[in-house]
Amino acid sequence: MSEPLDNAGIVDLLGVLAYGELSAFDRLAEDSRTAPTLQGRAALAIMAAAEIGHYRMLDQHLAGMGVDVFEAMAPFIAPIDAWHASTAPKSWLESLVKAYIGDGLATDFYREIAGWLDAPTQRLVLEVLADTGHSAFAEREVQAACEADRTARDRLTLWGRRLLGEAITQAQYVLADHDELVDLVMSSGEGLTQMTEFFDRLQQTHSSRMHELGLA
Amino acid sequence: MSEPLDNAGIVDLLGVLAYGELSAFDRLAEDSRTAPTLQGRAALAIMAAAEIGHYRMLDQHLAGMGVDVFEAMAPFIAPIDAWHASTAPKSWLESLVKAYIGDGLATDFYREIAGWLDAPTQRLVLEVLADTGHSAFAEREVQAACEADRTARDRLTLWGRRLLGEAITQAQYVLADHDELVDLVMSSGEGLTQMTEFFDRLQQTHSSRMHELGLA
């Protein structure tokens, strides 16, 4: 694999992550407005602000590579917006589950890719990973709601599955359109097997997070 | 002045600042959604996230005093929401002017009060002040728009004046309702003269900021 190709893959990867963070900010901020309590509003605002912390690290790293973050993000606006449009929460509890599951998926994703990257990019990703632990409020609230109401629990379980399903759908569109990203994954290990295992692991950690929320 | 009274003043002060930050986050995040460019959206998102950084410092400091941030904020929700309702931007440029002027007023305010406070609270306020410089984008964009369009400039000048006027109105309601805050200001210097000078200085720095934006 040639050096420029690897670099294009890294730029795409950082671009998709950067727009992921910016749009997560946007959704969390909007959802925070529907909070039934000031505590809930503050909790989602804090999660939203953390996304911007990550966004700024990605921006800085791209700038160091001589790449404009807005150019890097451009190809990924449509699929990420599509994911958010297909998973617009219809209640406060759906917002909390989405915040928690979305945060978790992002964490898994950052952890997975850390191993594929050159040392400076890897450091960046590990820094982003270190800044977590903002979702305890969501966990507590969803657990309490599920214990109190079996129907709510069943609905939120379906909702949690849909969040993952739509994420995988959009991830596959992204990969189909971006050969450099596929090359990056392939170059890092055993190719397709690696990719399949990657999605398998995402599903496993998703399930354990669903359990943490009290969802089946 | 008795010790508990001073403390009540400090709690009120930190409470009004904390809700100011939380509501600024909310407004900036909402306004970021109306940005005509991704650059503008990111710029306002970064300003919004910075507010949450300040909010968290205030929350931590209150917790250290044994005070719940939500209780401390409660009395100030209505006047601050009223300020935002009376100054809802009707265009992207109004959003930028509000972001810039609001940020500047908050900075002036933090700088003014730093001198009145006990050492640990003063350190907190100075830390908040050190985290500035996120509004360069707003400055550039408003300047460019004003140079290009005289009518836009005139309208934004009126808008900037209204932002200050409404802020002073709400500040006076807050003071009228909160004797502890008045006591805090009075105990720190020459009483009413100090208060008058405070509002005078706010008006002066507001004018110089209007100039920086290219507004008359």
Coordinates of C-alpha atoms in Angstrom, one line a residue:
Chain A
M1 CA 0.0 0.0 0.0
S2 CA 1.4 3.4 -1.0
E3 CA 2.0 6.2 1.6
P4 CA -0.5 8.7 0.0
L5 CA -3.3 6.1 0.0
D6 CA -2.8 5.4 3.7
N7 CA -2.9 9.1 4.4
A8 CA -6.1 9.5 2.4
G9 CA -7.6 6.8 4.6
I10 CA -6.5 8.5 7.8
V11 CA -7.9 11.8 6.5
D12 CA -11.3 10.2 5.8
L13 CA -11.3 8.4 9.1
L14 CA -10.6 11.7 11.0
G15 CA -13.1 13.5 8.8
V16 CA -15.9 11.0 9.6
L17 CA -15.1 11.1 13.3
A18 CA -15.0 14.9 13.3
Y19 CA -18.4 15.3 11.7
G20 CA -19.7 12.5 13.9
E21 CA -18.7 14.6 16.9
L22 CA -20.1 17.9 15.5
S23 CA -23.4 16.3 14.7
A24 CA -23.6 14.5 18.0
F25 CA -23.1 17.9 19.7
D26 CA -26.0 19.2 17.7
R27 CA -28.4 16.4 18.5
L28 CA -27.5 16.2 22.2
A29 CA -27.9 20.0 22.5
E30 CA -31.3 19.8 20.8
D31 CA -32.4 16.8 22.9
S32 CA -31.2 18.6 26.1
R33 CA -34.0 21.2 25.4
T34 CA -36.6 18.5 25.9
A35 CA -35.3 17.5 29.3
P36 CA -38.0 17.3 32.0
T37 CA -35.6 18.5 34.6
L38 CA -32.7 21.0 34.8
Q39 CA -30.5 18.1 35.9
G40 CA -31.3 16.2 32.7
R41 CA -30.7 19.4 30.6
A42 CA -27.3 19.9 32.2
A43 CA -26.4 16.2 31.8
L44 CA -27.0 16.2 28.0
A45 CA -25.4 19.7 27.7
I46 CA -22.2 18.3 29.3
M47 CA -22.2 15.3 26.9
A48 CA -22.7 17.7 24.0
A49 CA -19.8 19.8 25.2
A50 CA -17.5 16.8 25.5
E51 CA -18.2 16.0 21.8
I52 CA -16.8 19.4 20.9
G53 CA -13.7 18.7 23.0
H54 CA -13.1 15.7 20.8
Y55 CA -14.0 17.6 17.6
R56 CA -11.4 20.2 18.5
M57 CA -8.7 17.5 19.0
L58 CA -9.5 16.0 15.6
D59 CA -9.5 19.5 13.9
Q60 CA -6.1 20.2 15.4
H61 CA -4.7 16.9 14.3
L62 CA -5.9 17.4 10.8
A63 CA -4.5 20.9 10.7
G64 CA -1.2 19.5 11.7
M65 CA -1.4 17.2 8.6
G66 CA -2.2 20.3 6.5
V67 CA -5.8 19.3 6.0
D68 CA -8.8 21.5 6.5
V69 CA -11.3 19.9 8.8
F70 CA -14.3 21.2 6.8
E71 CA -13.0 19.5 3.6
A72 CA -12.3 16.3 5.5
M73 CA -15.8 16.3 6.9
A74 CA -17.7 17.1 3.7
P75 CA -18.1 13.6 2.3
F76 CA -19.6 12.3 5.6
I77 CA -22.3 14.9 6.2
A78 CA -25.0 13.1 4.3
P79 CA -24.6 9.6 5.8
I80 CA -24.3 10.9 9.4
D81 CA -27.2 13.3 9.0
A82 CA -29.2 10.3 7.5
W83 CA -28.4 8.3 10.6
H84 CA -29.6 11.1 12.9
A85 CA -32.7 11.6 10.7
S86 CA -33.6 7.9 10.9
T87 CA -33.0 7.9 14.7
A88 CA -34.7 11.1 15.9
P89 CA -35.8 10.4 19.5
K90 CA -39.5 10.8 20.1
S91 CA -39.3 11.0 23.9
W92 CA -36.8 12.0 26.6
L93 CA -36.0 8.4 27.4
E94 CA -35.3 7.7 23.7
S95 CA -33.0 10.7 23.8
L96 CA -31.1 9.3 26.8
V97 CA -30.8 5.8 25.3
K98 CA -29.5 7.4 22.1
A99 CA -27.0 9.5 24.0
Y100 CA -25.8 6.5 26.0
I101 CA -25.7 4.1 23.1
G102 CA -24.3 6.6 20.6
D103 CA -21.5 7.6 23.1
G104 CA -20.8 3.9 23.6
L105 CA -20.6 3.1 19.9
A106 CA -18.3 6.0 19.4
T107 CA -16.1 4.7 22.2
D108 CA -16.0 1.2 20.8
F109 CA -15.1 2.6 17.4
Y110 CA -12.3 4.8 18.7
R111 CA -10.9 1.8 20.7
E112 CA -11.0 -0.5 17.6
I113 CA -9.3 1.9 15.3
A114 CA -6.6 2.9 17.7
G115 CA -4.6 -0.2 16.8
W116 CA -4.6 0.6 13.1
L117 CA -3.1 4.0 13.4
D118 CA 0.3 5.6 13.3
A119 CA 1.7 6.7 16.7
P120 CA 0.6 10.4 16.7
T121 CA -3.0 9.6 15.5
Q122 CA -3.1 6.8 18.0
R123 CA -2.2 9.1 20.8
L124 CA -5.0 11.5 19.7
V125 CA -7.6 8.7 19.7
L126 CA -6.5 7.5 23.1
E127 CA -6.8 11.1 24.4
V128 CA -10.4 11.2 23.1
L129 CA -11.1 7.9 24.7
A130 CA -9.8 9.1 28.1
D131 CA -12.4 11.8 28.2
T132 CA -15.5 9.7 28.9
G133 CA -17.8 9.0 31.9
H134 CA -20.3 11.7 31.1
S135 CA -23.2 9.3 30.6
A136 CA -23.8 8.1 34.1
F137 CA -26.9 10.3 34.4
A138 CA -28.4 8.6 31.3
E139 CA -27.7 5.2 32.7
R140 CA -29.3 5.9 36.0
E141 CA -32.4 7.5 34.5
V142 CA -33.0 4.8 31.9
Q143 CA -32.5 2.0 34.5
A144 CA -35.0 3.6 36.8
A145 CA -37.6 4.0 34.1
C146 CA -37.2 0.4 33.0
E147 CA -37.6 -0.9 36.5
A148 CA -40.8 1.2 36.9
D149 CA -42.4 0.3 33.6
R150 CA -42.1 -2.9 31.7
T151 CA -43.7 -1.5 28.5
A152 CA -41.2 1.4 28.5
R153 CA -38.5 -1.2 28.8
D154 CA -39.7 -3.2 25.8
R155 CA -40.0 -0.2 23.6
L156 CA -36.6 1.1 24.6
T157 CA -35.1 -2.3 23.9
L158 CA -36.4 -2.1 20.3
W159 CA -35.2 1.5 20.1
G160 CA -31.7 0.4 21.2
R161 CA -31.6 -2.3 18.5
R162 CA -32.7 0.2 15.9
L163 CA -29.9 2.6 16.8
L164 CA -27.3 -0.1 16.2
G165 CA -29.0 -1.4 13.0
E166 CA -29.2 2.1 11.4
A167 CA -25.6 2.8 12.5
I168 CA -24.4 -0.4 10.7
T169 CA -26.4 0.5 7.6
Q170 CA -24.9 3.9 7.4
A171 CA -21.4 2.6 8.1
Q172 CA -21.7 0.2 5.2
Y173 CA -22.8 3.0 2.9
V174 CA -19.8 5.0 4.0
L175 CA -17.4 2.1 3.4
A176 CA -19.0 1.4 0.0
D177 CA -18.2 5.0 -1.1
H178 CA -14.8 5.3 0.4
D179 CA -12.2 2.8 -0.8
E180 CA -9.5 4.5 1.2
L181 CA -11.3 3.7 4.4
V182 CA -11.6 0.0 3.3
D183 CA -7.9 0.0 2.4
L184 CA -7.1 1.4 5.8
V185 CA -9.0 -1.4 7.6
M186 CA -7.6 -4.1 5.2
S187 CA -4.0 -2.9 5.5
S188 CA -4.2 -3.1 9.3
G189 CA -4.8 -6.8 9.7
E190 CA -6.4 -9.8 8.1
G191 CA -8.6 -7.9 5.7
L192 CA -12.3 -8.9 5.5
T193 CA -12.1 -11.2 8.5
Q194 CA -10.9 -8.2 10.5
M195 CA -13.8 -6.2 9.2
T196 CA -16.3 -8.9 10.1
E197 CA -14.9 -9.3 13.6
F198 CA -15.0 -5.6 14.0
F199 CA -18.8 -5.5 13.4
D200 CA -19.2 -8.6 15.6
R201 CA -17.4 -6.9 18.5
L202 CA -19.5 -3.7 18.0
Q203 CA -22.6 -5.9 18.4
Q204 CA -21.3 -7.6 21.5
T205 CA -20.3 -4.4 23.3
H206 CA -23.7 -2.9 22.3
S207 CA -25.5 -5.8 23.9
S208 CA -23.6 -5.4 27.1
R209 CA -24.4 -1.7 27.2
M210 CA -28.1 -2.5 26.6
H211 CA -27.8 -4.7 29.7
E212 CA -26.2 -1.9 31.7
L213 CA -29.2 0.3 30.8
G214 CA -31.6 -2.4 32.1
L215 CA -32.7 -3.3 28.5
A216 CA -33.0 -6.9 27.4
Chain B
M1 CA -21.9 42.1 57.6
S2 CA -22.4 38.6 59.0
E3 CA -20.6 35.6 57.6
P4 CA -23.7 33.7 56.5
L5 CA -25.0 36.7 54.6
D6 CA -21.8 36.9 52.6
N7 CA -22.0 33.3 51.8
A8 CA -25.6 33.6 50.6
G9 CA -24.4 36.4 48.3
I10 CA -21.6 34.2 46.9
V11 CA -24.1 31.3 46.4
D12 CA -26.5 33.6 44.6
L13 CA -23.6 35.0 42.5
L14 CA -22.4 31.6 41.5
G15 CA -25.9 30.4 40.8
V16 CA -26.7 33.3 38.5
L17 CA -23.5 32.7 36.7
A18 CA -24.0 29.0 36.4
Y19 CA -27.5 29.4 34.9
G20 CA -26.1 32.1 32.7
E21 CA -23.6 29.6 31.3
L22 CA -26.1 26.8 30.9
S23 CA -28.6 29.0 29.1
A24 CA -25.9 30.5 26.9
F25 CA -24.9 27.0 25.9
D26 CA -28.5 26.4 25.0
R27 CA -29.0 29.5 22.9
L28 CA -25.6 29.2 21.1
A29 CA -26.3 25.6 20.3
E30 CA -29.7 26.5 18.9
D31 CA -28.3 29.4 16.9
S32 CA -25.5 27.2 15.5
R33 CA -28.2 25.2 13.8
T34 CA -29.1 28.3 11.6
A35 CA -25.5 28.8 10.4
P36 CA -25.2 29.2 6.7
T37 CA -21.8 27.4 6.7
L38 CA -20.3 24.4 8.5
Q39 CA -17.6 26.8 9.7
G40 CA -20.2 29.0 11.4
R41 CA -21.9 26.0 12.9
A42 CA -18.6 24.7 14.3
A43 CA -17.7 28.2 15.6
L44 CA -20.9 28.6 17.6
A45 CA -20.7 25.0 18.8
I46 CA -17.2 25.7 20.2
M47 CA -18.5 28.8 22.0
A48 CA -21.4 26.8 23.4
A49 CA -19.1 24.0 24.6
A50 CA -16.8 26.6 26.4
E51 CA -19.9 27.8 28.4
I52 CA -20.3 24.3 29.7
G53 CA -16.7 24.2 30.7
H54 CA -17.4 27.3 32.8
Y55 CA -20.6 25.8 34.1
R56 CA -18.8 22.7 35.3
M57 CA -16.2 24.8 37.2
L58 CA -19.0 26.7 38.9
D59 CA -20.9 23.5 39.7
Q60 CA -17.7 22.0 41.3
H61 CA -17.0 25.1 43.3
L62 CA -20.6 25.2 44.7
A63 CA -20.4 21.4 45.5
G64 CA -17.2 22.2 47.4
M65 CA -19.2 24.7 49.5
G66 CA -21.9 22.0 50.1
V67 CA -24.4 23.7 47.7
D68 CA -26.4 21.9 45.0
V69 CA -25.9 23.8 41.7
F70 CA -29.6 23.3 40.7
E71 CA -30.8 24.9 43.9
A72 CA -28.4 27.8 43.5
M73 CA -29.6 28.3 39.9
A74 CA -33.3 28.0 40.5
P75 CA -34.0 31.7 41.4
F76 CA -32.3 33.0 38.3
I77 CA -34.0 30.9 35.6
A78 CA -36.8 33.3 35.0
P79 CA -34.8 36.5 34.6
I80 CA -32.2 34.9 32.4
D81 CA -34.8 33.1 30.3
A82 CA -36.6 36.5 30.0
W83 CA -33.4 38.1 28.7
H84 CA -33.0 35.4 26.1
A85 CA -36.7 35.6 25.1
S86 CA -36.4 39.4 24.7
T87 CA -33.3 39.0 22.6
A88 CA -34.0 36.1 20.3
P89 CA -31.9 36.6 17.1
K90 CA -33.9 36.9 13.9
S91 CA -30.9 36.3 11.6
W92 CA -27.5 34.6 11.5
L93 CA -25.7 38.0 11.9
E94 CA -27.9 38.8 14.9
S95 CA -26.9 35.4 16.4
L96 CA -23.2 36.3 15.9
V97 CA -23.5 39.7 17.4
K98 CA -25.4 38.3 20.4
A99 CA -22.7 35.5 20.8
Y100 CA -19.9 38.1 20.7
I101 CA -21.6 40.7 22.9
G102 CA -23.0 38.2 25.3
D103 CA -19.6 36.6 25.7
G104 CA -18.0 40.0 26.2
L105 CA -20.6 41.1 28.8
A106 CA -20.0 37.8 30.7
T107 CA -16.2 38.4 30.6
D108 CA -16.6 42.0 31.9
F109 CA -18.9 40.7 34.6
Y110 CA -16.4 38.0 35.7
R111 CA -13.6 40.5 35.7
E112 CA -15.6 43.0 37.8
I113 CA -16.6 40.6 40.4
A114 CA -13.2 38.9 40.8
G115 CA -12.1 41.7 43.1
W116 CA -15.0 41.2 45.5
L117 CA -14.4 37.6 46.2
D118 CA -12.6 35.4 48.7
A119 CA -9.4 33.8 47.4
P120 CA -10.8 30.4 46.2
T121 CA -13.8 31.9 44.4
Q122 CA -11.5 34.5 42.9
R123 CA -9.2 31.8 41.5
L124 CA -12.3 30.1 40.0
V125 CA -13.4 33.3 38.3
L126 CA -9.9 33.9 36.9
E127 CA -9.8 30.4 35.5
V128 CA -13.1 31.0 33.7
L129 CA -11.7 34.3 32.4
A130 CA -8.6 32.6 31.0
D131 CA -10.7 30.4 28.8
T132 CA -11.7 33.0 26.2
G133 CA -10.9 33.8 22.6
H134 CA -13.5 31.7 21.0
S135 CA -15.3 34.6 19.4
A136 CA -12.8 35.6 16.7
F137 CA -15.0 34.0 14.0
A138 CA -18.0 36.1 15.0
E139 CA -15.9 39.2 15.0
R140 CA -14.6 38.5 11.4
E141 CA -18.0 37.6 10.0
V142 CA -19.8 40.7 11.5
Q143 CA -17.0 43.0 10.4
A144 CA -17.2 41.7 6.8
A145 CA -21.0 42.0 6.7
C146 CA -20.9 45.6 8.0
E147 CA -18.3 46.7 5.5
A148 CA -20.3 45.2 2.7
D149 CA -23.7 46.6 3.7
R150 CA -24.4 49.8 5.5
T151 CA -28.1 49.0 6.2
A152 CA -27.0 45.7 7.9
R153 CA -24.6 47.7 9.9
D154 CA -27.2 50.2 11.1
R155 CA -29.6 47.4 12.1
L156 CA -26.9 45.4 13.9
T157 CA -25.9 48.6 15.8
L158 CA -29.5 48.9 17.1
W159 CA -29.5 45.2 17.9
G160 CA -26.3 45.5 19.9
R161 CA -27.7 48.4 21.9
R162 CA -30.8 46.4 22.6
L163 CA -28.8 43.5 23.9
L164 CA -27.1 45.7 26.5
G165 CA -30.3 47.5 27.4
E166 CA -32.2 44.2 28.1
A167 CA -29.2 42.9 30.0
I168 CA -29.3 45.9 32.3
T169 CA -33.0 45.7 32.8
Q170 CA -32.8 42.0 33.8
A171 CA -29.8 42.6 36.0
Q172 CA -31.8 45.3 37.9
Y173 CA -34.7 42.9 38.4
V174 CA -32.3 40.3 39.8
L175 CA -30.7 42.8 42.2
A176 CA -34.2 44.1 43.3
D177 CA -35.1 40.5 44.2
H178 CA -31.8 39.4 45.9
D179 CA -30.7 41.5 48.8
E180 CA -27.7 39.2 49.4
L181 CA -26.3 40.1 46.0
V182 CA -26.7 43.8 46.7
D183 CA -25.1 43.3 50.1
L184 CA -22.2 41.5 48.4
V185 CA -21.6 44.4 46.0
M186 CA -22.0 47.0 48.8
S187 CA -19.7 45.2 51.2
S188 CA -16.9 45.1 48.6
G189 CA -16.4 48.8 48.2
E190 CA -18.1 52.2 48.3
G191 CA -21.6 50.9 48.0
L192 CA -24.0 52.6 45.6
T193 CA -21.2 54.5 43.9
Q194 CA -19.4 51.2 43.2
M195 CA -22.6 49.8 41.7
T196 CA -23.1 52.9 39.4
E197 CA -19.5 52.8 38.3
F198 CA -19.9 49.1 37.6
F199 CA -22.8 49.7 35.2
D200 CA -20.8 52.6 33.6
R201 CA -17.8 50.4 33.0
L202 CA -20.0 47.7 31.4
Q203 CA -21.4 50.3 29.0
Q204 CA -17.9 51.5 28.1
T205 CA -16.5 48.1 27.4
H206 CA -19.7 47.3 25.5
S207 CA -19.1 50.3 23.3
S208 CA -15.5 49.3 22.5
R209 CA -16.7 45.8 21.6
M210 CA -19.3 47.3 19.3
H211 CA -16.5 49.2 17.6
E212 CA -14.4 46.0 17.2
L213 CA -17.4 44.4 15.4
G214 CA -17.5 47.4 13.0
L215 CA -20.7 48.7 14.6
A216 CA -21.1 52.4 15.4

